[in-house]
mmCIF file of C-alpha atoms in Angstrom:
data_model
loop_
_atom_site.group_PDB
_atom_site.id
_atom_site.type_symbol
_atom_site.label_atom_id
_atom_site.label_comp_id
_atom_site.label_asym_id
_atom_site.label_seq_id
_atom_site.Cartn_x
_atom_site.Cartn_y
_atom_site.Cartn_z
ATOM 1 C CA MET A 1 -17.854 -25.185 -11.717
ATOM 2 C CA ALA A 2 -16.288 -23.428 -8.746
ATOM 3 C CA GLU A 3 -12.780 -25.255 -9.625
ATOM 4 C CA THR A 4 -13.240 -24.212 -13.315
ATOM 5 C CA ILE A 5 -14.172 -20.589 -13.158
ATOM 6 C CA PRO A 6 -11.086 -18.487 -12.624
ATOM 7 C CA ILE A 7 -11.832 -15.344 -10.316
ATOM 8 C CA ILE A 8 -10.332 -12.131 -10.042
ATOM 9 C CA GLN A 9 -8.733 -12.044 -6.378
ATOM 10 C CA THR A 10 -8.564 -8.362 -6.297
ATOM 11 C CA LYS A 11 -12.265 -8.321 -6.156
ATOM 12 C CA LEU A 12 -12.028 -9.977 -2.695
ATOM 13 C CA TYR A 13 -9.938 -7.011 -1.356
ATOM 14 C CA ARG A 14 -11.403 -4.473 0.787
ATOM 15 C CA PRO A 15 -10.709 -0.981 -0.597
ATOM 16 C CA GLN A 16 -7.902 1.205 1.056
ATOM 17 C CA LEU A 17 -8.950 4.514 2.765
ATOM 18 C CA GLN A 18 -7.564 7.178 0.945
ATOM 19 C CA ALA A 19 -5.263 9.904 2.780
ATOM 20 C CA ASP A 20 -7.792 12.478 2.849
ATOM 21 C CA PHE A 21 -10.367 10.180 4.691
ATOM 22 C CA ILE A 22 -12.695 12.132 6.765
ATOM 23 C CA PRO A 23 -13.723 9.872 9.733
ATOM 24 C CA ARG A 24 -17.336 9.756 10.446
ATOM 25 C CA PRO A 25 -18.241 8.854 14.066
ATOM 26 C CA GLN A 26 -21.666 9.728 13.914
ATOM 27 C CA LEU A 27 -22.391 7.020 11.080
ATOM 28 C CA LEU A 28 -20.052 4.553 12.602
ATOM 29 C CA GLU A 29 -22.275 5.040 15.706
ATOM 30 C CA GLN A 30 -25.623 4.254 13.945
ATOM 31 C CA LEU A 31 -23.928 1.074 12.531
ATOM 32 C CA GLU A 32 -23.576 -0.332 15.928
ATOM 33 C CA GLY A 33 -26.748 -1.924 15.982
ATOM 34 C CA TRP A 34 -25.414 -4.639 13.316
ATOM 35 C CA ARG A 35 -24.605 -7.325 15.960
ATOM 36 C CA GLN A 36 -28.474 -7.777 16.640
ATOM 37 C CA ARG A 37 -29.389 -7.720 12.856
ATOM 38 C CA PRO A 38 -28.549 -9.706 9.994
ATOM 39 C CA LEU A 39 -28.228 -7.144 7.481
ATOM 40 C CA THR A 40 -26.805 -3.569 6.938
ATOM 41 C CA LEU A 41 -27.928 -1.799 3.682
ATOM 42 C CA VAL A 42 -26.112 1.343 2.716
ATOM 43 C CA SER A 43 -28.086 2.772 -0.282
ATOM 44 C CA ALA A 44 -27.250 6.074 -2.080
ATOM 45 C CA PRO A 45 -26.464 7.214 -5.528
ATOM 46 C CA ALA A 46 -22.625 7.161 -6.857
ATOM 47 C CA GLY A 47 -20.355 9.572 -5.306
ATOM 48 C CA TYR A 48 -21.632 9.576 -1.553
ATOM 49 C CA GLY A 49 -18.824 7.657 0.134
ATOM 50 C CA LYS A 50 -20.652 4.304 0.648
ATOM 51 C CA SER A 51 -17.631 1.843 0.083
ATOM 52 C CA THR A 52 -15.422 4.422 2.055
ATOM 53 C CA LEU A 53 -17.727 4.307 4.981
ATOM 54 C CA VAL A 54 -18.242 0.631 5.034
ATOM 55 C CA SER A 55 -14.377 0.028 4.564
ATOM 56 C CA SER A 56 -13.622 2.638 7.524
ATOM 57 C CA TRP A 57 -16.283 0.659 9.698
ATOM 58 C CA LEU A 58 -14.528 -2.630 9.178
ATOM 59 C CA GLU A 59 -11.228 -1.383 10.507
ATOM 60 C CA SER A 60 -13.250 -0.614 13.937
ATOM 61 C CA LEU A 61 -14.617 -4.212 14.147
ATOM 62 C CA ASP A 62 -12.663 -7.083 15.910
ATOM 63 C CA ASP A 63 -14.702 -9.795 13.917
ATOM 64 C CA PRO A 64 -13.647 -11.397 10.615
ATOM 65 C CA ALA A 65 -14.940 -9.461 7.590
ATOM 66 C CA ALA A 66 -14.848 -10.255 3.744
ATOM 67 C CA TRP A 67 -15.235 -8.038 0.874
ATOM 68 C CA LEU A 68 -16.733 -8.753 -2.539
ATOM 69 C CA SER A 69 -16.577 -6.045 -5.161
ATOM 70 C CA LEU A 70 -19.501 -6.925 -7.731
ATOM 71 C CA ASP A 71 -19.536 -6.156 -11.415
ATOM 72 C CA GLU A 72 -22.104 -6.721 -14.315
ATOM 73 C CA HIS A 73 -20.402 -9.951 -14.935
ATOM 74 C CA ASP A 74 -21.508 -11.367 -11.762
ATOM 75 C CA ASN A 75 -25.179 -11.703 -12.970
ATOM 76 C CA ASP A 76 -24.766 -15.455 -13.106
ATOM 77 C CA LEU A 77 -25.779 -17.526 -10.247
ATOM 78 C CA GLU A 78 -22.985 -19.847 -10.411
ATOM 79 C CA LEU A 79 -20.358 -17.249 -10.890
ATOM 80 C CA PHE A 80 -21.875 -15.212 -8.053
ATOM 81 C CA LEU A 81 -21.965 -18.257 -5.959
ATOM 82 C CA THR A 82 -18.308 -18.961 -6.546
ATOM 83 C CA TYR A 83 -17.223 -15.378 -5.622
ATOM 84 C CA PHE A 84 -19.634 -15.441 -2.468
ATOM 85 C CA LEU A 85 -17.931 -18.649 -1.178
ATOM 86 C CA ALA A 86 -14.445 -17.643 -1.957
ATOM 87 C CA CYS A 87 -15.224 -14.538 -0.124
ATOM 88 C CA VAL A 88 -16.190 -16.510 3.023
ATOM 89 C CA GLN A 89 -13.039 -18.835 2.617
ATOM 90 C CA THR A 90 -10.717 -15.619 2.669
ATOM 91 C CA SER A 91 -11.910 -15.749 6.535
ATOM 92 C CA PHE A 92 -12.573 -19.369 7.421
ATOM 93 C CA PRO A 93 -10.521 -21.394 4.477
ATOM 94 C CA ASP A 94 -12.331 -24.652 5.608
ATOM 95 C CA ALA A 95 -15.606 -23.440 5.481
ATOM 96 C CA VAL A 96 -18.687 -23.925 3.062
ATOM 97 C CA ASP A 97 -16.848 -26.916 1.277
ATOM 98 C CA GLU A 98 -20.117 -28.975 0.871
ATOM 99 C CA THR A 99 -21.593 -25.939 -1.053
ATOM 100 C CA VAL A 100 -18.578 -25.489 -2.887
ATOM 101 C CA ALA A 101 -18.874 -29.143 -4.236
ATOM 102 C CA LEU A 102 -22.543 -28.665 -5.099
ATOM 103 C CA ILE A 103 -21.897 -25.863 -7.358
ATOM 104 C CA GLY A 104 -18.747 -27.465 -8.942
ATOM 105 C CA ALA A 105 -21.006 -30.361 -10.043
ATOM 106 C CA ALA A 106 -21.636 -31.040 -13.860
ATOM 107 C CA GLU A 107 -25.231 -29.306 -13.397
ATOM 108 C CA LEU A 108 -26.075 -26.869 -10.518
ATOM 109 C CA PRO A 109 -28.640 -28.336 -8.318
ATOM 110 C CA PRO A 110 -32.061 -26.595 -7.616
ATOM 111 C CA LEU A 111 -31.790 -23.290 -5.808
ATOM 112 C CA ARG A 112 -33.370 -24.335 -2.933
ATOM 113 C CA VAL A 113 -30.675 -27.097 -2.411
ATOM 114 C CA VAL A 114 -27.999 -24.823 -2.829
ATOM 115 C CA ILE A 115 -29.639 -22.139 -0.241
ATOM 116 C CA ASN A 116 -30.367 -24.943 2.335
ATOM 117 C CA SER A 117 -26.597 -26.033 2.086
ATOM 118 C CA LEU A 118 -25.129 -22.775 2.319
ATOM 119 C CA ALA A 119 -27.440 -21.429 5.044
ATOM 120 C CA ASN A 120 -26.284 -24.785 7.073
ATOM 121 C CA GLU A 121 -22.686 -24.106 6.590
ATOM 122 C CA LEU A 122 -22.726 -20.706 7.308
ATOM 123 C CA ASP A 123 -24.638 -21.333 10.614
ATOM 124 C CA ARG A 124 -21.623 -23.477 11.548
ATOM 125 C CA LEU A 125 -18.867 -20.866 11.071
ATOM 126 C CA PRO A 126 -17.073 -20.613 14.318
ATOM 127 C CA GLN A 127 -17.547 -17.094 14.835
ATOM 128 C CA ARG A 128 -19.154 -13.855 13.343
ATOM 129 C CA LEU A 129 -18.552 -12.852 9.754
ATOM 130 C CA VAL A 130 -19.089 -9.618 8.205
ATOM 131 C CA LEU A 131 -19.591 -10.168 4.660
ATOM 132 C CA VAL A 132 -19.873 -7.022 2.363
ATOM 133 C CA LEU A 133 -21.402 -7.081 -1.004
ATOM 134 C CA ASP A 134 -20.304 -3.919 -2.810
ATOM 135 C CA ASP A 135 -21.789 -2.203 -5.839
ATOM 136 C CA TYR A 136 -25.045 -4.741 -5.527
ATOM 137 C CA HIS A 137 -26.977 -2.499 -7.979
ATOM 138 C CA VAL A 138 -25.235 -4.138 -10.798
ATOM 139 C CA ILE A 139 -27.160 -7.412 -10.034
ATOM 140 C CA SER A 140 -30.412 -7.799 -11.872
ATOM 141 C CA LYS A 141 -30.742 -11.516 -11.718
ATOM 142 C CA SER A 142 -33.840 -12.609 -9.763
ATOM 143 C CA THR A 143 -32.215 -16.086 -8.663
ATOM 144 C CA ILE A 144 -29.289 -14.073 -6.949
ATOM 145 C CA ASP A 145 -31.962 -11.779 -5.107
ATOM 146 C CA GLU A 146 -33.681 -14.687 -4.206
ATOM 147 C CA LEU A 147 -30.718 -16.181 -2.575
ATOM 148 C CA LEU A 148 -30.044 -13.346 -0.244
ATOM 149 C CA SER A 149 -33.621 -12.900 0.601
ATOM 150 C CA GLU A 150 -33.585 -16.466 2.120
ATOM 151 C CA LEU A 151 -30.461 -15.879 3.796
ATOM 152 C CA VAL A 152 -31.650 -12.718 5.611
ATOM 153 C CA LYS A 153 -35.266 -14.287 6.023
ATOM 154 C CA HIS A 154 -33.786 -17.354 7.971
ATOM 155 C CA PRO A 155 -30.267 -15.928 8.781
ATOM 156 C CA PRO A 156 -27.427 -18.047 9.854
ATOM 157 C CA SER A 157 -26.544 -17.011 13.202
ATOM 158 C CA PRO A 158 -22.647 -16.078 12.648
ATOM 159 C CA LEU A 159 -23.492 -14.147 9.309
ATOM 160 C CA HIS A 160 -23.749 -10.410 9.003
ATOM 161 C CA LEU A 161 -24.554 -9.227 5.410
ATOM 162 C CA VAL A 162 -23.767 -5.518 4.364
ATOM 163 C CA ILE A 163 -25.146 -4.551 0.882
ATOM 164 C CA ALA A 164 -23.845 -1.123 -0.234
ATOM 165 C CA THR A 165 -25.831 -0.233 -3.473
ATOM 166 C CA ARG A 166 -26.962 2.733 -5.434
ATOM 167 C CA THR A 167 -30.559 1.142 -5.467
ATOM 168 C CA ASP A 168 -32.394 -0.932 -3.031
ATOM 169 C CA PRO A 169 -32.106 -4.802 -3.589
ATOM 170 C CA GLN A 170 -35.230 -6.644 -4.477
ATOM 171 C CA ILE A 171 -35.467 -8.370 -1.006
ATOM 172 C CA ASP A 172 -38.341 -7.623 1.453
ATOM 173 C CA LEU A 173 -37.008 -4.814 3.180
ATOM 174 C CA ASN A 174 -40.414 -3.844 5.011
ATOM 175 C CA ARG A 175 -40.650 -7.321 6.530
ATOM 176 C CA LEU A 176 -37.058 -6.814 7.716
ATOM 177 C CA ARG A 177 -37.904 -3.125 9.046
ATOM 178 C CA ALA A 178 -40.831 -4.299 11.073
ATOM 179 C CA LEU A 179 -38.719 -7.149 12.561
ATOM 180 C CA GLY A 180 -36.059 -4.841 13.401
ATOM 181 C CA LYS A 181 -33.450 -6.950 11.557
ATOM 182 C CA VAL A 182 -31.808 -4.275 9.159
ATOM 183 C CA THR A 183 -29.694 -1.251 9.659
ATOM 184 C CA GLU A 184 -30.142 1.580 7.118
ATOM 185 C CA ILE A 185 -27.807 4.249 6.080
ATOM 186 C CA ARG A 186 -29.114 6.401 3.147
ATOM 187 C CA THR A 187 -28.177 9.428 1.052
ATOM 188 C CA GLN A 188 -29.533 11.997 3.900
ATOM 189 C CA GLN A 189 -27.135 10.615 6.441
ATOM 190 C CA LEU A 190 -24.097 10.029 4.085
ATOM 191 C CA ARG A 191 -24.388 13.843 2.957
ATOM 192 C CA PHE A 192 -21.314 16.069 4.396
ATOM 193 C CA SER A 193 -22.107 18.342 7.087
ATOM 194 C CA VAL A 194 -20.616 21.908 6.934
ATOM 195 C CA MET A 195 -17.605 20.873 9.225
ATOM 196 C CA GLU A 196 -16.928 17.904 7.161
ATOM 197 C CA THR A 197 -17.066 19.986 4.016
ATOM 198 C CA ILE A 198 -14.545 22.158 5.750
ATOM 199 C CA GLU A 199 -12.130 19.598 6.937
ATOM 200 C CA LEU A 200 -12.202 17.832 3.550
ATOM 201 C CA LEU A 201 -11.462 21.108 1.566
ATOM 202 C CA GLU A 202 -8.670 22.032 3.988
ATOM 203 C CA GLN A 203 -6.928 18.772 3.406
ATOM 204 C CA LEU A 204 -7.349 19.034 -0.292
ATOM 205 C CA ILE A 205 -6.187 22.419 -0.898
ATOM 206 C CA ARG A 206 -4.188 22.979 2.031
ATOM 207 C CA VAL A 207 -5.638 26.481 3.025
ATOM 208 C CA GLU A 208 -7.970 27.596 5.774
ATOM 209 C CA VAL A 209 -11.426 27.539 4.354
ATOM 210 C CA ASP A 210 -14.252 30.027 5.323
ATOM 211 C CA LYS A 211 -17.156 28.681 6.900
ATOM 212 C CA GLU A 212 -19.521 31.027 4.998
ATOM 213 C CA ALA A 213 -17.886 29.822 1.677
ATOM 214 C CA ALA A 214 -17.906 25.942 2.868
ATOM 215 C CA SER A 215 -21.546 26.558 3.970
ATOM 216 C CA LEU A 216 -22.502 27.631 0.285
ATOM 217 C CA LEU A 217 -20.571 24.987 -1.262
ATOM 218 C CA ASP A 218 -22.429 22.350 1.000
ATOM 219 C CA GLU A 219 -25.664 23.661 0.300
ATOM 220 C CA LYS A 220 -24.883 23.704 -3.564
ATOM 221 C CA THR A 221 -23.624 20.234 -3.465
ATOM 222 C CA GLU A 222 -26.084 19.084 -1.115
ATOM 223 C CA GLY A 223 -23.361 17.461 0.852
ATOM 224 C CA TRP A 224 -22.078 15.228 -2.177
ATOM 225 C CA VAL A 225 -18.388 14.370 -1.502
ATOM 226 C CA THR A 226 -17.571 13.826 -5.076
ATOM 227 C CA GLY A 227 -19.283 17.562 -5.892
ATOM 228 C CA ILE A 228 -17.083 18.971 -2.867
ATOM 229 C CA ARG A 229 -13.929 17.221 -4.175
ATOM 230 C CA LEU A 230 -14.474 18.279 -7.807
ATOM 231 C CA ALA A 231 -14.923 21.771 -6.433
ATOM 232 C CA ALA A 232 -11.761 21.541 -4.476
ATOM 233 C CA LEU A 233 -9.703 20.450 -7.744
ATOM 234 C CA SER A 234 -11.284 23.326 -9.540
ATOM 235 C CA MET A 235 -10.050 25.702 -6.564
ATOM 236 C CA ALA A 236 -6.581 24.278 -6.595
ATOM 237 C CA HIS A 237 -6.403 24.378 -10.381
ATOM 238 C CA ARG A 238 -7.544 28.137 -10.364
ATOM 239 C CA ASP A 239 -4.911 28.941 -7.679
ATOM 240 C CA ASN A 240 -2.189 27.203 -9.776
ATOM 241 C CA ALA A 241 -2.953 29.085 -12.775
ATOM 242 C CA GLN A 242 -2.690 32.458 -11.083
#
């Protein structure tokens, strides 16, 4: 199956940062606990900069990193595994060959066999790998949730999994929290501060922004970066129309 399903290679590309990207060192500092934990979860509604934050974080790391942008078509265990394994092989081309062969068989083996094979091969990676699953909220297949649950329940030492999503995945987060094995970034942390709002507005509209006006906008949008961008576009359009 893995050899016959054509994959979209661009889904394995990390998104590039926009020219008006605002560095967020305080969030990068919160993410620094990742080395001791198997999972980082970035969970918030659309438009809060989840993918941008994770992409900027990867730029600061020395370890190999891999990226998979998921969509609704990935709600198939074999296809998900095909992409997951291809994602690993972008950093380690000779890795996970045994699992690739398993899912390339005429019939997919039982999930437990696949999980065991994948976990063992990931544990043999020559160095740490940060693997990002972006837009995981599109996944509703319980077997995929089970696959990831098992990977973080008995995590391969070299693997650090990052899940960026609008809704929490169906894995035992309470257990991971109790064991100190998950780093979480949520809506409250992703909201722009007044100073970040000012910095973004000044980049977008190229004029100095009054702090009081920025505070009102930040309060109105609740720090929602997409809302701030839309407000900036409206300001620029109004100014151009005058």
